[in-house]
CSV table of C-alpha atoms (C1' of nucleotides) in Angstrom, one decimal:
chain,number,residue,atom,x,y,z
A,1209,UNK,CA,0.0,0.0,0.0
A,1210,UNK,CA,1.3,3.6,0.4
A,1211,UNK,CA,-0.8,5.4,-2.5
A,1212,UNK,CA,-4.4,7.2,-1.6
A,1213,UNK,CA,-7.6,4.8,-3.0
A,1214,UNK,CA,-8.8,7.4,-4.6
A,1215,UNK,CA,-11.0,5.0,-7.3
A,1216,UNK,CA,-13.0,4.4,-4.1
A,1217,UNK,CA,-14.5,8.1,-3.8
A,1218,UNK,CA,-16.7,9.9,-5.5
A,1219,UNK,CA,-15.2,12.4,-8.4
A,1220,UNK,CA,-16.2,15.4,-6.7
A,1221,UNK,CA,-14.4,14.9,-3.4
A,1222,UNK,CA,-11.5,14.1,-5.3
A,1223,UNK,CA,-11.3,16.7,-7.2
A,1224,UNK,CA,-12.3,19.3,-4.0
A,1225,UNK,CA,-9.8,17.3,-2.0
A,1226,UNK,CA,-7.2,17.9,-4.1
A,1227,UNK,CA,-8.1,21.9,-4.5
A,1228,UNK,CA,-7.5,21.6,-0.6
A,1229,UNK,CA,-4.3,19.5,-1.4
A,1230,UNK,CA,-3.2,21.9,-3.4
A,1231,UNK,CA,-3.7,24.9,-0.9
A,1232,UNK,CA,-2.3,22.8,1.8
A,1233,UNK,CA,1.5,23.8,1.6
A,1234,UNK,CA,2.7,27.1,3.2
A,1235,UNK,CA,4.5,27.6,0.0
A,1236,UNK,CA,1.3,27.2,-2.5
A,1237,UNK,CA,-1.1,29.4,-0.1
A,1238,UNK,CA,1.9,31.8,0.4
A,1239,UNK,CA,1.6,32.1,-3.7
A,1240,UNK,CA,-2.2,32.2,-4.1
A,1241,UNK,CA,-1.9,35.0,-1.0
A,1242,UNK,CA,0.4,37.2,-3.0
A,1243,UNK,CA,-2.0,37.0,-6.3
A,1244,UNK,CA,-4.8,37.8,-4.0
A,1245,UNK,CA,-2.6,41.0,-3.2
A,1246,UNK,CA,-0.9,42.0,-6.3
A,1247,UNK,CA,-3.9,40.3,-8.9
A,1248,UNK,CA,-0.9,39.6,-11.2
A,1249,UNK,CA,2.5,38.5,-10.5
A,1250,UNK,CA,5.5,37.4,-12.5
A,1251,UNK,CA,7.2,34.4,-11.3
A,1252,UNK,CA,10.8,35.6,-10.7
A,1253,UNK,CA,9.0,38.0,-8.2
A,1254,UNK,CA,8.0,34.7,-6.0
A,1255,UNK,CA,11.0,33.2,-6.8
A,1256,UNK,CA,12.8,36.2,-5.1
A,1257,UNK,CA,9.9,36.9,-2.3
A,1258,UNK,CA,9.7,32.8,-1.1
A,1259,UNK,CA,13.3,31.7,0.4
A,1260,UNK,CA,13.3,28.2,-1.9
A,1261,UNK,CA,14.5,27.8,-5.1
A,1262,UNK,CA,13.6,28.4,-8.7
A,1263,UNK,CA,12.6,24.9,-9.1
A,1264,UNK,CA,11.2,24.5,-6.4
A,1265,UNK,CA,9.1,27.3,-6.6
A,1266,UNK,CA,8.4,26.3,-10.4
A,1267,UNK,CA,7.0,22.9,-9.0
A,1268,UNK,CA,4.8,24.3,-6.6
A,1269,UNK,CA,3.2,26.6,-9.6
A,1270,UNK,CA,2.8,23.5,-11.5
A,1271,UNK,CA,0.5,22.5,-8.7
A,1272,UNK,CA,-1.4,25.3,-8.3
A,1273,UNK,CA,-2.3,25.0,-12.4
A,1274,UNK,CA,-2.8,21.9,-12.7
A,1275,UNK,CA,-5.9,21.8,-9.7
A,1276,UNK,CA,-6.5,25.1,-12.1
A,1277,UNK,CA,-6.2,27.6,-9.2
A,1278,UNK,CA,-3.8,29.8,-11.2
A,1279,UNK,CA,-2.9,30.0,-14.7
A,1280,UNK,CA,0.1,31.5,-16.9
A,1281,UNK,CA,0.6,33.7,-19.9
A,1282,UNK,CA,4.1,34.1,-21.3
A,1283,UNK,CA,4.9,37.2,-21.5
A,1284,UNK,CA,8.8,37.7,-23.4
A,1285,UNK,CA,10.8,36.0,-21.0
A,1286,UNK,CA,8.2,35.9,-17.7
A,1287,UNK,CA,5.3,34.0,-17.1
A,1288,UNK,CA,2.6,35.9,-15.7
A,1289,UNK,CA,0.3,34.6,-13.6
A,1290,UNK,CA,-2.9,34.8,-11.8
A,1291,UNK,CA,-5.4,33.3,-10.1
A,1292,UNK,CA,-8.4,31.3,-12.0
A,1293,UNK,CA,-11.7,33.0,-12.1
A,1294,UNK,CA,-14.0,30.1,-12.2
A,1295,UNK,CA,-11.7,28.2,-9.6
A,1296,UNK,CA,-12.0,30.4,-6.8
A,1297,UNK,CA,-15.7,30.7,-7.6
A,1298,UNK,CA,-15.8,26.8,-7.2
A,1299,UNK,CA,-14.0,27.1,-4.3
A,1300,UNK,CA,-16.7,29.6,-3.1
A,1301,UNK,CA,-19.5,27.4,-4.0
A,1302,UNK,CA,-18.2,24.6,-2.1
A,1303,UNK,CA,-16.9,26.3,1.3
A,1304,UNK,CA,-20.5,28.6,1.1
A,1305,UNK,CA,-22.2,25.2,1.2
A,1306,UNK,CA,-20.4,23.8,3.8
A,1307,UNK,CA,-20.9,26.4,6.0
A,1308,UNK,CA,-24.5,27.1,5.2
A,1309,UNK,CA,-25.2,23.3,6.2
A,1310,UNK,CA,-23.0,24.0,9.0
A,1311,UNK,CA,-25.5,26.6,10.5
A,1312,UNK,CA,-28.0,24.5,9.6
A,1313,UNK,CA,-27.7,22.4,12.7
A,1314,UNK,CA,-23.8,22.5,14.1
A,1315,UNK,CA,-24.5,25.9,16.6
A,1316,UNK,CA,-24.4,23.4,19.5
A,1317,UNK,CA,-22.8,19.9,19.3
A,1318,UNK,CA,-23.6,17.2,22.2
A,1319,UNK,CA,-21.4,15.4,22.0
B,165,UNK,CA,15.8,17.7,1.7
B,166,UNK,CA,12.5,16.3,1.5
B,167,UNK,CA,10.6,18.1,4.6
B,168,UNK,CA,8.6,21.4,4.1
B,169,UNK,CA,10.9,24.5,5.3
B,170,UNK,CA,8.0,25.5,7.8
B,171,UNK,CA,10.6,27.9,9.6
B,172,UNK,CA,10.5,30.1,6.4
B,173,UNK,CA,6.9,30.6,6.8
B,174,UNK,CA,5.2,33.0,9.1
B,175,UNK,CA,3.2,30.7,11.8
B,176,UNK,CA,-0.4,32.1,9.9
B,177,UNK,CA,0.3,30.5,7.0
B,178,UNK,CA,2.0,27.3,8.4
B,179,UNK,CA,-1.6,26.8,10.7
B,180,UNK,CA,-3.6,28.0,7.4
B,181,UNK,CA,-1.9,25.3,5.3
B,182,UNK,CA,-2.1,22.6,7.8
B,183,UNK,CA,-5.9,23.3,7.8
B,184,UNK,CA,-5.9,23.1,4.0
B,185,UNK,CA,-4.1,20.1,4.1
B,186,UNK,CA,-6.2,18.4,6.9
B,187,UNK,CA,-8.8,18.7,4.2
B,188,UNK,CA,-6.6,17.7,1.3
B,189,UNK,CA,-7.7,14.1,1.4
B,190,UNK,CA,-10.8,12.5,0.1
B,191,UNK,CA,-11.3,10.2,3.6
B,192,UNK,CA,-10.6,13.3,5.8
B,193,UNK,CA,-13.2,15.2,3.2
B,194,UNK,CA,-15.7,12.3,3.1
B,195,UNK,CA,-15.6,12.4,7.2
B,196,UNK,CA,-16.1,15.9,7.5
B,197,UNK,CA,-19.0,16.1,4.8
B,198,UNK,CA,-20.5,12.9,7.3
B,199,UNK,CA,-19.9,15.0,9.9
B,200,UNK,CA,-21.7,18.2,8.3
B,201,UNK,CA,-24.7,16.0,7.3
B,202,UNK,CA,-25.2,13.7,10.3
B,203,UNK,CA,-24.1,16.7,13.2
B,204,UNK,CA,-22.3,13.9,15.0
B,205,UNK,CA,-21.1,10.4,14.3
B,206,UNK,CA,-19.3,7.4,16.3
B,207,UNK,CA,-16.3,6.2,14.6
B,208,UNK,CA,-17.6,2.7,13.5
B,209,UNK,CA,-20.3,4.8,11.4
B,210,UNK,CA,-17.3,6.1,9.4
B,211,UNK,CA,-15.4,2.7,9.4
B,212,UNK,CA,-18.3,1.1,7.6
B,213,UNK,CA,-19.3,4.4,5.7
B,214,UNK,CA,-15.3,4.6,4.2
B,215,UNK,CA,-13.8,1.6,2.7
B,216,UNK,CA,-10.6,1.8,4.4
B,217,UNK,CA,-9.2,-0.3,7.1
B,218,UNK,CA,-10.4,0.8,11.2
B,219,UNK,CA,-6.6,1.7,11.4
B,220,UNK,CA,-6.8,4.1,8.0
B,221,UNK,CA,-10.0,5.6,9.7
B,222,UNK,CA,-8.9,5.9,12.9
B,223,UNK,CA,-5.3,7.6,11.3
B,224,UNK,CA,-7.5,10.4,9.1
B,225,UNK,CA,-9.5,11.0,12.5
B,226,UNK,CA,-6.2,11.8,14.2
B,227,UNK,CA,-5.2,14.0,11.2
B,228,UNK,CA,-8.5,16.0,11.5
B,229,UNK,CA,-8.3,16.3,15.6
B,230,UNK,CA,-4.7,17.5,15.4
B,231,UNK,CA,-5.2,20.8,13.3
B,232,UNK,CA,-8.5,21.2,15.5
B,233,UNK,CA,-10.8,20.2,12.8
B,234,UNK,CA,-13.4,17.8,14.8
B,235,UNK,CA,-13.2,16.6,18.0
B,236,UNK,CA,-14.2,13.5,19.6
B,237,UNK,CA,-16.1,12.5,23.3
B,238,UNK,CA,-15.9,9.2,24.4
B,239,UNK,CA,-19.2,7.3,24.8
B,240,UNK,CA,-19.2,3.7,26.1
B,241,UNK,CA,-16.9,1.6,24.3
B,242,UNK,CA,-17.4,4.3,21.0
B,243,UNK,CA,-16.4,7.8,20.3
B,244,UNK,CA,-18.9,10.3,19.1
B,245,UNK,CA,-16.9,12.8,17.0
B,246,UNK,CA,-18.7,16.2,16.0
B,247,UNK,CA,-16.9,19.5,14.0
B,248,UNK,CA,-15.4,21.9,16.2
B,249,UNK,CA,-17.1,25.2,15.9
B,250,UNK,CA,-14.0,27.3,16.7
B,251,UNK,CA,-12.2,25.7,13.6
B,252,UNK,CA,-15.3,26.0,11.2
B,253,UNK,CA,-15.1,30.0,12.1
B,254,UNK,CA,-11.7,30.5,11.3
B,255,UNK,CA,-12.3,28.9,8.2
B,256,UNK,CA,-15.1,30.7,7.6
B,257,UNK,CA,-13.0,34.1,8.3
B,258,UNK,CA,-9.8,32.8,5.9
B,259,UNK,CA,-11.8,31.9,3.2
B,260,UNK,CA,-14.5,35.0,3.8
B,261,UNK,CA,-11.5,37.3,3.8
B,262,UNK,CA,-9.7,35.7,0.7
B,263,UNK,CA,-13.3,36.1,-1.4
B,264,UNK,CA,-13.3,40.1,-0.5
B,265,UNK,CA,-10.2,40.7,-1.4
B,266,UNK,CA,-10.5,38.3,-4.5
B,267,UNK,CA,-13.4,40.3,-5.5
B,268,UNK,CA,-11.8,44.1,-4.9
B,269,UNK,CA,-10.0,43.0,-7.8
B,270,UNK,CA,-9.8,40.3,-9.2
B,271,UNK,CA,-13.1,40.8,-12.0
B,272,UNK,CA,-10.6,40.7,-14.4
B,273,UNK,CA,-7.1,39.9,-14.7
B,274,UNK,CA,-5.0,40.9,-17.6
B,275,UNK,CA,-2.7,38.2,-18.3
C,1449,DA,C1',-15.1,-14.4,34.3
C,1450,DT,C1',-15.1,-14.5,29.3
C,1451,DA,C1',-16.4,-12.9,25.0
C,1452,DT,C1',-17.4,-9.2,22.1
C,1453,DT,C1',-17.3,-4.6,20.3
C,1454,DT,C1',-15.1,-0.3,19.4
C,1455,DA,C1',-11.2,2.3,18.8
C,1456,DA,C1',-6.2,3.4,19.3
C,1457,DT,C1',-1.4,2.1,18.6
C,1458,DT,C1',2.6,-0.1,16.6
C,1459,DG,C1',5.3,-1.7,12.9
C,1460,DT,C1',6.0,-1.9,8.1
C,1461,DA,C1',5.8,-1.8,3.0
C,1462,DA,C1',4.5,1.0,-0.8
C,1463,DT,C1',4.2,5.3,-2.6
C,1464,DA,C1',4.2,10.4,-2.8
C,1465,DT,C1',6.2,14.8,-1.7
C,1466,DT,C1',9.6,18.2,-1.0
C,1467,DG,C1',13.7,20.5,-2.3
C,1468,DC,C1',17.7,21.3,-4.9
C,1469,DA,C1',21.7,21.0,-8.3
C,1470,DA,C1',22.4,20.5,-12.9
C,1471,DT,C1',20.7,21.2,-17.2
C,1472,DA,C1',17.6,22.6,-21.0
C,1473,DT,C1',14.7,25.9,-23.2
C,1474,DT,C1',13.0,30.1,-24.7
C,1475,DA,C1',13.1,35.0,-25.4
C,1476,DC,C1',15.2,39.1,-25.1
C,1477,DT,C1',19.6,42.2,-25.5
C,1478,DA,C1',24.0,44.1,-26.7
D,682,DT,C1',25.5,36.1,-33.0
D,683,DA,C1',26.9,35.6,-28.4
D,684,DG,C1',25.3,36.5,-23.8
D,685,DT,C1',21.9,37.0,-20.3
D,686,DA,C1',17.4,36.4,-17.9
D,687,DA,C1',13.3,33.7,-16.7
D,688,DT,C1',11.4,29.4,-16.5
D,689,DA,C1',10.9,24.4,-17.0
D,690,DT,C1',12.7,19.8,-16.7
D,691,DT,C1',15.3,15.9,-15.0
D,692,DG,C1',17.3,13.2,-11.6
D,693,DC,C1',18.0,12.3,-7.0
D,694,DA,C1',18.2,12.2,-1.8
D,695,DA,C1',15.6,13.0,2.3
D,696,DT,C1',11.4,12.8,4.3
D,697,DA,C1',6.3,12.3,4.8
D,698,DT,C1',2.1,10.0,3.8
D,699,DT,C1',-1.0,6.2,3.1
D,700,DA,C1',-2.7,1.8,4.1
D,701,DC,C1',-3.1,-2.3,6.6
D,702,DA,C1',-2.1,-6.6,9.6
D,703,DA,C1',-1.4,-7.5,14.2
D,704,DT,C1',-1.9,-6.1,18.6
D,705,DT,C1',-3.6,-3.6,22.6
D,706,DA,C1',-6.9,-1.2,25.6
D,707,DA,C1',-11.3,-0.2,27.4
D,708,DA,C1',-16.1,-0.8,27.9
D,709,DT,C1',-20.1,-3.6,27.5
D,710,DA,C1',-22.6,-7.9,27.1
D,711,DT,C1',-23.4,-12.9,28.1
DNA sequence: ATATTTAATTGTAATATTGCAATATTACTA
DNA sequence: TAGTAATATTGCAATATTACAATTAAATAT
């Protein structure tokens, strides 16, 4: 063993597990976090801002686009990048529904 | 190498990611969407729900308890686990927060 | 008392992730 | 046409994660 089953879930929590996954290392949220300040950002500029490498940093980005929470342009020699439009609004749909069913019934818990 | 630099990180993101990542698995997801629709829920539920191994389940519980996620009240010989409501609001805040600013500018994006 | 049920722990194998040096690639620049 | 800058890729070592069998522990049931 030693890989996650994922043929025994559902699609859809797959696919939001791994948007979670993909927000779940300081160095990925740190990235999404400075495209929710700047809107755009080229990657030398995390590169220079995040204390790991190039390739490392290029790795994480690969991450982030391939869940589709950011995507690149080339631009000359950069890559621009920002974050996806209709990602963060699944990301809103799903969170907004979690927490609405949360009030639903979750203000007191007895156990 | 092979372990995350955490002390690059300021503590907010490290705790922000370690949430992320909490839900960055399809059992830990599948337990906490149980735990949204059901309120509460004794750990055999899940280990029948989930088709993993009572270790696996028990391991993904742990996961969830550690960053603060659910907790769990012992109950005879089972343990009734229930989201804790502290948690849910701070991810309510983080992702609340990270919409606004998303939207203050983020209509368009020009690469 | 003994058996059963529920859950946690331990140990371990398989696999995935993280991070980086070295290198390749692509586009601009002098 | 070099030379430089920005990024991606490859290969690899260190570490973490996932999953489960076996075992343990604690409470209940017979």
């Amino acid at each position: 063993m030693g890989a996650t089953k994922h043929e025994i879930f559902q699609d859809q929590i797959n696919e939001e597990a791994a948007i979670f996954n993909a927000l779940g290392h300081p160095a990925r949220l740190a990235i999404v976090k400075t495209l929710l300040t700047y809107k755009t950002c080229v990657g030398n500029y995390l590169t220079n801002e995040i204390a790991l490498s190039q390739p490392t940093i290029s790795q994480h980005l690969k991450v982030l686009k391939n869940v589709g929470i950011i995507q690149g342009t080339i631009e000359g020699k950069s890559v621009c990048y920002c974050l996806n439009h209709s990602l963060i609004e699944k990301l809103r749909v799903f969170v907004g529904d979690m927490l609405i069913q949360y009030d639903l019934h979750q203000s007191n818990c007895n156990c």
